[in-house]
PDB file of C-alpha atoms in Angstrom:
ATOM      1  CA  UNK A   1     -15.389   4.680  -9.406  1.00 65.00           C
ATOM      2  CA  UNK A   2     -11.633   4.357  -9.370  1.00 68.00           C
ATOM      3  CA  UNK A   3     -10.050   1.153 -10.588  1.00 86.00           C
ATOM      4  CA  UNK A   4      -6.516  -0.144 -10.958  1.00 93.00           C
ATOM      5  CA  UNK A   5      -5.646  -3.225 -12.975  1.00 94.00           C
ATOM      6  CA  UNK A   6      -2.494  -5.289 -13.034  1.00 96.00           C
ATOM      7  CA  UNK A   7      -3.053  -8.025 -15.611  1.00 95.00           C
ATOM      8  CA  UNK A   8       0.160  -9.984 -15.012  1.00 95.00           C
ATOM      9  CA  UNK A   9      -0.145 -12.153 -11.919  1.00 93.00           C
ATOM     10  CA  UNK A  10       3.369 -13.530 -12.495  1.00 95.00           C
ATOM     11  CA  UNK A  11       6.389 -12.500 -14.547  1.00 96.00           C
ATOM     12  CA  UNK A  12       9.823 -13.990 -15.109  1.00 97.00           C
ATOM     13  CA  UNK A  13      12.933 -12.144 -16.251  1.00 97.00           C
ATOM     14  CA  UNK A  14      16.513 -13.148 -16.810  1.00 98.00           C
ATOM     15  CA  UNK A  15      19.059 -11.483 -14.568  1.00 97.00           C
ATOM     16  CA  UNK A  16      20.469  -8.278 -16.111  1.00 97.00           C
ATOM     17  CA  UNK A  17      17.556  -7.971 -18.534  1.00 98.00           C
ATOM     18  CA  UNK A  18      14.878  -5.267 -18.398  1.00 98.00           C
ATOM     19  CA  UNK A  19      11.263  -6.022 -17.506  1.00 98.00           C
ATOM     20  CA  UNK A  20       8.017  -4.071 -17.772  1.00 98.00           C
ATOM     21  CA  UNK A  21       5.207  -4.533 -15.280  1.00 98.00           C
ATOM     22  CA  UNK A  22       1.841  -3.335 -16.519  1.00 97.00           C
ATOM     23  CA  UNK A  23      -0.635  -1.119 -14.737  1.00 97.00           C
ATOM     24  CA  UNK A  24      -3.761   0.466 -16.122  1.00 96.00           C
ATOM     25  CA  UNK A  25      -6.219   2.620 -14.287  1.00 94.00           C
ATOM     26  CA  UNK A  26      -9.627   4.102 -14.696  1.00 91.00           C
ATOM     27  CA  UNK A  27     -10.676   7.413 -13.222  1.00 89.00           C
ATOM     28  CA  UNK A  28     -12.538  10.543 -14.182  1.00 88.00           C
ATOM     29  CA  UNK A  29     -10.445  12.639 -11.776  1.00 87.00           C
ATOM     30  CA  UNK A  30      -7.979  15.051 -13.342  1.00 89.00           C
ATOM     31  CA  UNK A  31      -5.663  15.118 -10.347  1.00 90.00           C
ATOM     32  CA  UNK A  32      -4.247  11.867  -9.085  1.00 92.00           C
ATOM     33  CA  UNK A  33      -0.973  10.229  -8.190  1.00 93.00           C
ATOM     34  CA  UNK A  34       0.484   6.945  -9.387  1.00 95.00           C
ATOM     35  CA  UNK A  35       2.842   4.881  -7.273  1.00 96.00           C
ATOM     36  CA  UNK A  36       4.714   1.616  -7.392  1.00 98.00           C
ATOM     37  CA  UNK A  37       5.571  -0.395  -4.305  1.00 97.00           C
ATOM     38  CA  UNK A  38       7.692  -3.501  -3.884  1.00 98.00           C
ATOM     39  CA  UNK A  39       6.887  -6.221  -1.376  1.00 98.00           C
ATOM     40  CA  UNK A  40       9.681  -8.796  -0.976  1.00 97.00           C
ATOM     41  CA  UNK A  41       9.049 -12.155   0.648  1.00 95.00           C
ATOM     42  CA  UNK A  42       9.973 -10.610   4.014  1.00 94.00           C
ATOM     43  CA  UNK A  43       6.668  -8.709   3.790  1.00 94.00           C
ATOM     44  CA  UNK A  44       7.528  -5.037   4.084  1.00 94.00           C
ATOM     45  CA  UNK A  45       6.118  -2.502   1.619  1.00 96.00           C
ATOM     46  CA  UNK A  46       8.806  -0.422  -0.074  1.00 96.00           C
ATOM     47  CA  UNK A  47       7.967   2.731  -2.030  1.00 95.00           C
ATOM     48  CA  UNK A  48       9.715   2.779  -5.419  1.00 97.00           C
ATOM     49  CA  UNK A  49       8.490   5.604  -7.614  1.00 97.00           C
ATOM     50  CA  UNK A  50       5.817   8.278  -8.040  1.00 95.00           C
ATOM     51  CA  UNK A  51       4.202  10.015 -11.004  1.00 95.00           C
ATOM     52  CA  UNK A  52       1.737  12.889 -10.754  1.00 93.00           C
ATOM     53  CA  UNK A  53      -1.070  13.126 -13.268  1.00 93.00           C
ATOM     54  CA  UNK A  54       0.125  16.565 -14.347  1.00 92.00           C
ATOM     55  CA  UNK A  55       3.772  15.558 -14.670  1.00 91.00           C
ATOM     56  CA  UNK A  56       4.815  15.621 -18.302  1.00 89.00           C
ATOM     57  CA  UNK A  57       8.107  13.815 -17.838  1.00 94.00           C
ATOM     58  CA  UNK A  58       8.216  10.144 -16.944  1.00 96.00           C
ATOM     59  CA  UNK A  59       9.505   9.577 -13.428  1.00 96.00           C
ATOM     60  CA  UNK A  60      12.807   7.779 -12.911  1.00 97.00           C
ATOM     61  CA  UNK A  61      14.502   6.518  -9.760  1.00 96.00           C
ATOM     62  CA  UNK A  62      17.734   4.658 -10.362  1.00 97.00           C
ATOM     63  CA  UNK A  63      16.905   1.435 -12.211  1.00 98.00           C
ATOM     64  CA  UNK A  64      13.167   2.151 -11.986  1.00 98.00           C
ATOM     65  CA  UNK A  65      11.254   4.225 -14.482  1.00 97.00           C
ATOM     66  CA  UNK A  66       7.560   4.793 -14.892  1.00 97.00           C
ATOM     67  CA  UNK A  67       6.210   4.753 -18.432  1.00 96.00           C
ATOM     68  CA  UNK A  68       3.248   7.108 -18.046  1.00 96.00           C
ATOM     69  CA  UNK A  69       0.779   7.229 -20.930  1.00 95.00           C
ATOM     70  CA  UNK A  70      -2.028   9.443 -19.740  1.00 94.00           C
ATOM     71  CA  UNK A  71      -4.293   9.051 -22.762  1.00 93.00           C
ATOM     72  CA  UNK A  72      -4.078   5.279 -22.453  1.00 94.00           C
ATOM     73  CA  UNK A  73      -4.394   5.488 -18.661  1.00 94.00           C
ATOM     74  CA  UNK A  74      -1.374   3.328 -18.143  1.00 96.00           C
ATOM     75  CA  UNK A  75       1.539   3.615 -15.717  1.00 97.00           C
ATOM     76  CA  UNK A  76       3.898   0.743 -16.386  1.00 98.00           C
ATOM     77  CA  UNK A  77       6.974   0.142 -14.264  1.00 98.00           C
ATOM     78  CA  UNK A  78      10.210  -0.591 -16.091  1.00 98.00           C
ATOM     79  CA  UNK A  79      13.034  -2.213 -14.154  1.00 98.00           C
ATOM     80  CA  UNK A  80      16.329  -2.138 -15.991  1.00 97.00           C
ATOM     81  CA  UNK A  81      19.247  -4.528 -15.431  1.00 97.00           C
ATOM     82  CA  UNK A  82      17.237  -6.898 -13.200  1.00 97.00           C
ATOM     83  CA  UNK A  83      18.914  -8.269 -10.103  1.00 97.00           C
ATOM     84  CA  UNK A  84      18.098 -11.334  -8.035  1.00 97.00           C
ATOM     85  CA  UNK A  85      16.986  -9.033  -5.237  1.00 97.00           C
ATOM     86  CA  UNK A  86      14.267  -7.636  -7.488  1.00 98.00           C
ATOM     87  CA  UNK A  87      12.267 -10.854  -7.057  1.00 98.00           C
ATOM     88  CA  UNK A  88       9.167  -9.692  -5.175  1.00 98.00           C
ATOM     89  CA  UNK A  89       5.519  -8.661  -5.494  1.00 97.00           C
ATOM     90  CA  UNK A  90       5.033  -5.299  -7.172  1.00 98.00           C
ATOM     91  CA  UNK A  91       1.961  -3.185  -6.569  1.00 97.00           C
ATOM     92  CA  UNK A  92       0.684  -0.285  -8.581  1.00 97.00           C
ATOM     93  CA  UNK A  93      -1.338   2.232  -6.570  1.00 95.00           C
ATOM     94  CA  UNK A  94      -3.258   5.448  -7.083  1.00 92.00           C
ATOM     95  CA  UNK A  95      -4.050   8.357  -4.829  1.00 90.00           C
ATOM     96  CA  UNK A  96      -7.070  10.621  -5.170  1.00 81.00           C
ATOM     97  CA  UNK A  97      -8.411  13.697  -3.496  1.00 76.00           C
ATOM     98  CA  UNK A  98      -9.334  13.062   0.104  1.00 69.00           C
ATOM     99  CA  UNK A  99      -6.397  10.794   0.881  1.00 71.00           C
ATOM    100  CA  UNK A 100      -8.009   7.887  -0.944  1.00 80.00           C
ATOM    101  CA  UNK A 101      -5.454   5.315  -1.941  1.00 85.00           C
ATOM    102  CA  UNK A 102      -6.102   2.154  -3.963  1.00 90.00           C
ATOM    103  CA  UNK A 103      -3.796  -0.707  -4.808  1.00 93.00           C
ATOM    104  CA  UNK A 104      -3.790  -3.065  -7.760  1.00 95.00           C
ATOM    105  CA  UNK A 105      -3.755  -6.824  -7.266  1.00 94.00           C
ATOM    106  CA  UNK A 106       0.011  -7.062  -7.709  1.00 96.00           C
ATOM    107  CA  UNK A 107       2.465  -8.819 -10.003  1.00 97.00           C
ATOM    108  CA  UNK A 108       4.879 -11.431  -8.734  1.00 97.00           C
ATOM    109  CA  UNK A 109       8.280 -10.966 -10.382  1.00 98.00           C
ATOM    110  CA  UNK A 110      10.886 -13.718 -10.383  1.00 98.00           C
ATOM    111  CA  UNK A 111      14.398 -12.960 -11.567  1.00 98.00           C
ATOM    112  CA  UNK A 112      16.145 -16.022 -12.982  1.00 97.00           C
ATOM    113  CA  UNK A 113      19.932 -16.296 -12.594  1.00 95.00           C
TER     114      UNK A 113
ATOM    115  CA  UNK B   1      15.459   4.655  13.620  1.00 66.00           C
ATOM    116  CA  UNK B   2      12.214   2.937  12.713  1.00 71.00           C
ATOM    117  CA  UNK B   3       9.950   5.298  10.790  1.00 92.00           C
ATOM    118  CA  UNK B   4       6.644   3.435  11.160  1.00 96.00           C
ATOM    119  CA  UNK B   5       6.490   0.722  13.798  1.00 96.00           C
ATOM    120  CA  UNK B   6       3.763  -1.746  14.663  1.00 97.00           C
ATOM    121  CA  UNK B   7       3.306  -4.066  17.599  1.00 96.00           C
ATOM    122  CA  UNK B   8       2.929  -6.941  17.776  1.00 97.00           C
ATOM    123  CA  UNK B   9       4.461  -8.427  14.636  1.00 96.00           C
ATOM    124  CA  UNK B  10       2.529 -11.677  15.085  1.00 97.00           C
ATOM    125  CA  UNK B  11      -0.782 -12.191  16.840  1.00 97.00           C
ATOM    126  CA  UNK B  12      -2.424 -15.587  17.257  1.00 97.00           C
ATOM    127  CA  UNK B  13      -5.753 -15.681  19.055  1.00 97.00           C
ATOM    128  CA  UNK B  14      -9.014 -17.537  19.399  1.00 97.00           C
ATOM    129  CA  UNK B  15     -12.279 -16.638  17.718  1.00 97.00           C
ATOM    130  CA  UNK B  16     -14.359 -14.271  19.786  1.00 97.00           C
ATOM    131  CA  UNK B  17     -11.430 -12.565  21.505  1.00 97.00           C
ATOM    132  CA  UNK B  18     -10.706  -8.827  21.423  1.00 97.00           C
ATOM    133  CA  UNK B  19      -7.241  -7.659  20.368  1.00 97.00           C
ATOM    134  CA  UNK B  20      -5.381  -4.448  19.582  1.00 97.00           C
ATOM    135  CA  UNK B  21      -2.563  -3.555  17.218  1.00 98.00           C
ATOM    136  CA  UNK B  22      -0.502  -0.465  17.907  1.00 97.00           C
ATOM    137  CA  UNK B  23       1.137   1.813  15.372  1.00 97.00           C
ATOM    138  CA  UNK B  24       3.522   4.708  15.826  1.00 97.00           C
ATOM    139  CA  UNK B  25       5.319   6.916  13.324  1.00 96.00           C
ATOM    140  CA  UNK B  26       8.201   9.275  14.009  1.00 96.00           C
ATOM    141  CA  UNK B  27       8.176  10.990  10.625  1.00 95.00           C
ATOM    142  CA  UNK B  28       6.089  13.948  11.707  1.00 93.00           C
ATOM    143  CA  UNK B  29       3.355  12.989   9.261  1.00 93.00           C
ATOM    144  CA  UNK B  30      -0.197  14.204   9.696  1.00 90.00           C
ATOM    145  CA  UNK B  31      -2.010  11.310   8.031  1.00 91.00           C
ATOM    146  CA  UNK B  32      -2.067   7.672   9.069  1.00 93.00           C
ATOM    147  CA  UNK B  33      -3.776   4.628   7.595  1.00 93.00           C
ATOM    148  CA  UNK B  34      -4.716   1.047   8.279  1.00 95.00           C
ATOM    149  CA  UNK B  35      -4.696  -1.533   5.498  1.00 95.00           C
ATOM    150  CA  UNK B  36      -5.663  -5.201   5.400  1.00 96.00           C
ATOM    151  CA  UNK B  37      -3.751  -7.588   3.136  1.00 97.00           C
ATOM    152  CA  UNK B  38      -5.538 -10.877   2.573  1.00 94.00           C
ATOM    153  CA  UNK B  39      -4.115 -14.268   1.727  1.00 93.00           C
ATOM    154  CA  UNK B  40      -4.126 -13.387  -1.985  1.00 92.00           C
ATOM    155  CA  UNK B  41      -1.974 -10.336  -1.234  1.00 93.00           C
ATOM    156  CA  UNK B  42      -4.783  -7.891  -2.005  1.00 93.00           C
ATOM    157  CA  UNK B  43      -4.293  -4.631  -0.090  1.00 93.00           C
ATOM    158  CA  UNK B  44      -7.381  -2.717   0.946  1.00 91.00           C
ATOM    159  CA  UNK B  45      -7.537   0.545   2.822  1.00 91.00           C
ATOM    160  CA  UNK B  46      -9.598   0.356   6.003  1.00 92.00           C
ATOM    161  CA  UNK B  47      -9.206   3.708   7.726  1.00 90.00           C
ATOM    162  CA  UNK B  48      -7.397   6.981   7.349  1.00 89.00           C
ATOM    163  CA  UNK B  49      -6.822   9.612  10.019  1.00 88.00           C
ATOM    164  CA  UNK B  50      -5.601  13.143   9.536  1.00 86.00           C
ATOM    165  CA  UNK B  51      -4.454  14.971  12.656  1.00 82.00           C
ATOM    166  CA  UNK B  52      -6.378  12.572  14.871  1.00 80.00           C
ATOM    167  CA  UNK B  53      -9.578  12.921  12.847  1.00 84.00           C
ATOM    168  CA  UNK B  54     -11.125  10.074  10.904  1.00 85.00           C
ATOM    169  CA  UNK B  55     -11.307  10.952   7.210  1.00 80.00           C
ATOM    170  CA  UNK B  56     -11.719   7.582   5.510  1.00 77.00           C
ATOM    171  CA  UNK B  57     -13.790   4.739   6.840  1.00 76.00           C
ATOM    172  CA  UNK B  58     -14.180   2.079   4.185  1.00 78.00           C
ATOM    173  CA  UNK B  59     -16.763  -0.649   4.436  1.00 80.00           C
ATOM    174  CA  UNK B  60     -15.331  -2.343   7.464  1.00 89.00           C
ATOM    175  CA  UNK B  61     -17.322  -4.195  10.126  1.00 91.00           C
ATOM    176  CA  UNK B  62     -17.882  -2.027  13.179  1.00 91.00           C
ATOM    177  CA  UNK B  63     -15.981  -4.635  15.198  1.00 95.00           C
ATOM    178  CA  UNK B  64     -12.935  -2.728  13.946  1.00 95.00           C
ATOM    179  CA  UNK B  65     -12.358   0.540  15.741  1.00 93.00           C
ATOM    180  CA  UNK B  66      -9.373   2.787  15.124  1.00 93.00           C
ATOM    181  CA  UNK B  67      -8.160   5.157  17.806  1.00 92.00           C
ATOM    182  CA  UNK B  68      -5.718   8.003  17.381  1.00 92.00           C
ATOM    183  CA  UNK B  69      -4.569   9.455  20.728  1.00 91.00           C
ATOM    184  CA  UNK B  70      -2.236  11.850  18.899  1.00 91.00           C
ATOM    185  CA  UNK B  71      -1.088  12.340  15.344  1.00 89.00           C
ATOM    186  CA  UNK B  72       1.897  10.024  15.799  1.00 94.00           C
ATOM    187  CA  UNK B  73      -0.202   7.047  16.869  1.00 95.00           C
ATOM    188  CA  UNK B  74      -3.032   5.102  15.279  1.00 95.00           C
ATOM    189  CA  UNK B  75      -4.153   1.945  17.020  1.00 96.00           C
ATOM    190  CA  UNK B  76      -6.568  -0.666  15.733  1.00 96.00           C
ATOM    191  CA  UNK B  77      -8.871  -2.490  18.088  1.00 97.00           C
ATOM    192  CA  UNK B  78     -10.788  -5.530  16.903  1.00 97.00           C
ATOM    193  CA  UNK B  79     -13.698  -6.976  18.858  1.00 97.00           C
ATOM    194  CA  UNK B  80     -15.137 -10.478  18.620  1.00 97.00           C
ATOM    195  CA  UNK B  81     -12.505 -11.755  16.220  1.00 97.00           C
ATOM    196  CA  UNK B  82     -13.642 -14.009  13.382  1.00 97.00           C
ATOM    197  CA  UNK B  83     -11.763 -16.492  11.210  1.00 96.00           C
ATOM    198  CA  UNK B  84     -12.046 -14.118   8.244  1.00 95.00           C
ATOM    199  CA  UNK B  85     -10.114 -11.466  10.112  1.00 96.00           C
ATOM    200  CA  UNK B  86      -6.943 -13.498   9.650  1.00 97.00           C
ATOM    201  CA  UNK B  87      -4.683 -11.328   7.481  1.00 97.00           C
ATOM    202  CA  UNK B  88      -1.690  -9.046   7.583  1.00 98.00           C
ATOM    203  CA  UNK B  89      -2.548  -5.560   8.825  1.00 98.00           C
ATOM    204  CA  UNK B  90      -0.370  -2.677   7.755  1.00 97.00           C
ATOM    205  CA  UNK B  91      -0.158   0.743   9.243  1.00 97.00           C
ATOM    206  CA  UNK B  92       1.108   3.572   7.026  1.00 96.00           C
ATOM    207  CA  UNK B  93       1.650   7.306   7.206  1.00 94.00           C
ATOM    208  CA  UNK B  94       2.093  10.172   4.766  1.00 92.00           C
ATOM    209  CA  UNK B  95       2.587  13.913   4.732  1.00 88.00           C
ATOM    210  CA  UNK B  96      -0.474  16.070   4.471  1.00 79.00           C
ATOM    211  CA  UNK B  97      -1.595  17.277   1.069  1.00 73.00           C
ATOM    212  CA  UNK B  98      -2.258  15.567  -2.177  1.00 73.00           C
ATOM    213  CA  UNK B  99      -0.579  12.547  -3.626  1.00 80.00           C
ATOM    214  CA  UNK B 100       2.186  11.867  -1.161  1.00 85.00           C
ATOM    215  CA  UNK B 101       3.793   8.468  -0.893  1.00 90.00           C
ATOM    216  CA  UNK B 102       2.885   6.363   2.070  1.00 92.00           C
ATOM    217  CA  UNK B 103       5.447   4.853   4.386  1.00 94.00           C
ATOM    218  CA  UNK B 104       4.446   1.454   5.691  1.00 96.00           C
ATOM    219  CA  UNK B 105       5.049  -0.324   8.936  1.00 96.00           C
ATOM    220  CA  UNK B 106       6.348  -3.910   8.940  1.00 96.00           C
ATOM    221  CA  UNK B 107       2.857  -5.391   9.225  1.00 97.00           C
ATOM    222  CA  UNK B 108       1.109  -7.484  11.868  1.00 98.00           C
ATOM    223  CA  UNK B 109       0.179 -11.024  10.908  1.00 97.00           C
ATOM    224  CA  UNK B 110      -3.075 -11.856  12.675  1.00 98.00           C
ATOM    225  CA  UNK B 111      -4.164 -15.475  12.839  1.00 97.00           C
ATOM    226  CA  UNK B 112      -7.566 -16.289  14.276  1.00 97.00           C
ATOM    227  CA  UNK B 113      -8.069 -19.926  15.271  1.00 96.00           C
TER     228      UNK B 113
END
């Protein structure tokens, strides 16, 4: 069975600092995708970044980077130079063969001015 | 232009009623999904359709029935609403193939009284 774990229900970071949000997963599949989504208080789900299981380089998108450690089955999101607008829920998700898609329980990030 | 739209945004109804939520995407995607987000923000996939065909049907009461008249639309009909159905329901779509990011609609907040 596939499983995604986000162990940090809440995180705080000072504005302009970097923060790492943890995500670990458990699967026996060789081919899968890892995603991070942001959900601000307004409720919409915003796609941030993607990493394929066969990608050797860590994915980066602007201030977001994904620290992919395949052997450890972790896919942590790093947000550099935090901004007040980064305060939101962050969800790690995985895709599997057959369009299966599972989300973690989320981490609430608060950026402190 | 709205990529994935849902109507209505809010739905308040009495227990026992039947209601529908509509979803449309103009991204040309082949795959569409319904998710339920509970009060603890946990996101769970309910259904997935690919080219109007049901491909994922998670353990969901059969009071929930998805209908896809064409690949741009995926509606959710709920019969005999119960208090536990209160949640935010998200529609999403993605390109066909493996491990593609999903684009989410704005969500429909359903409250059953």
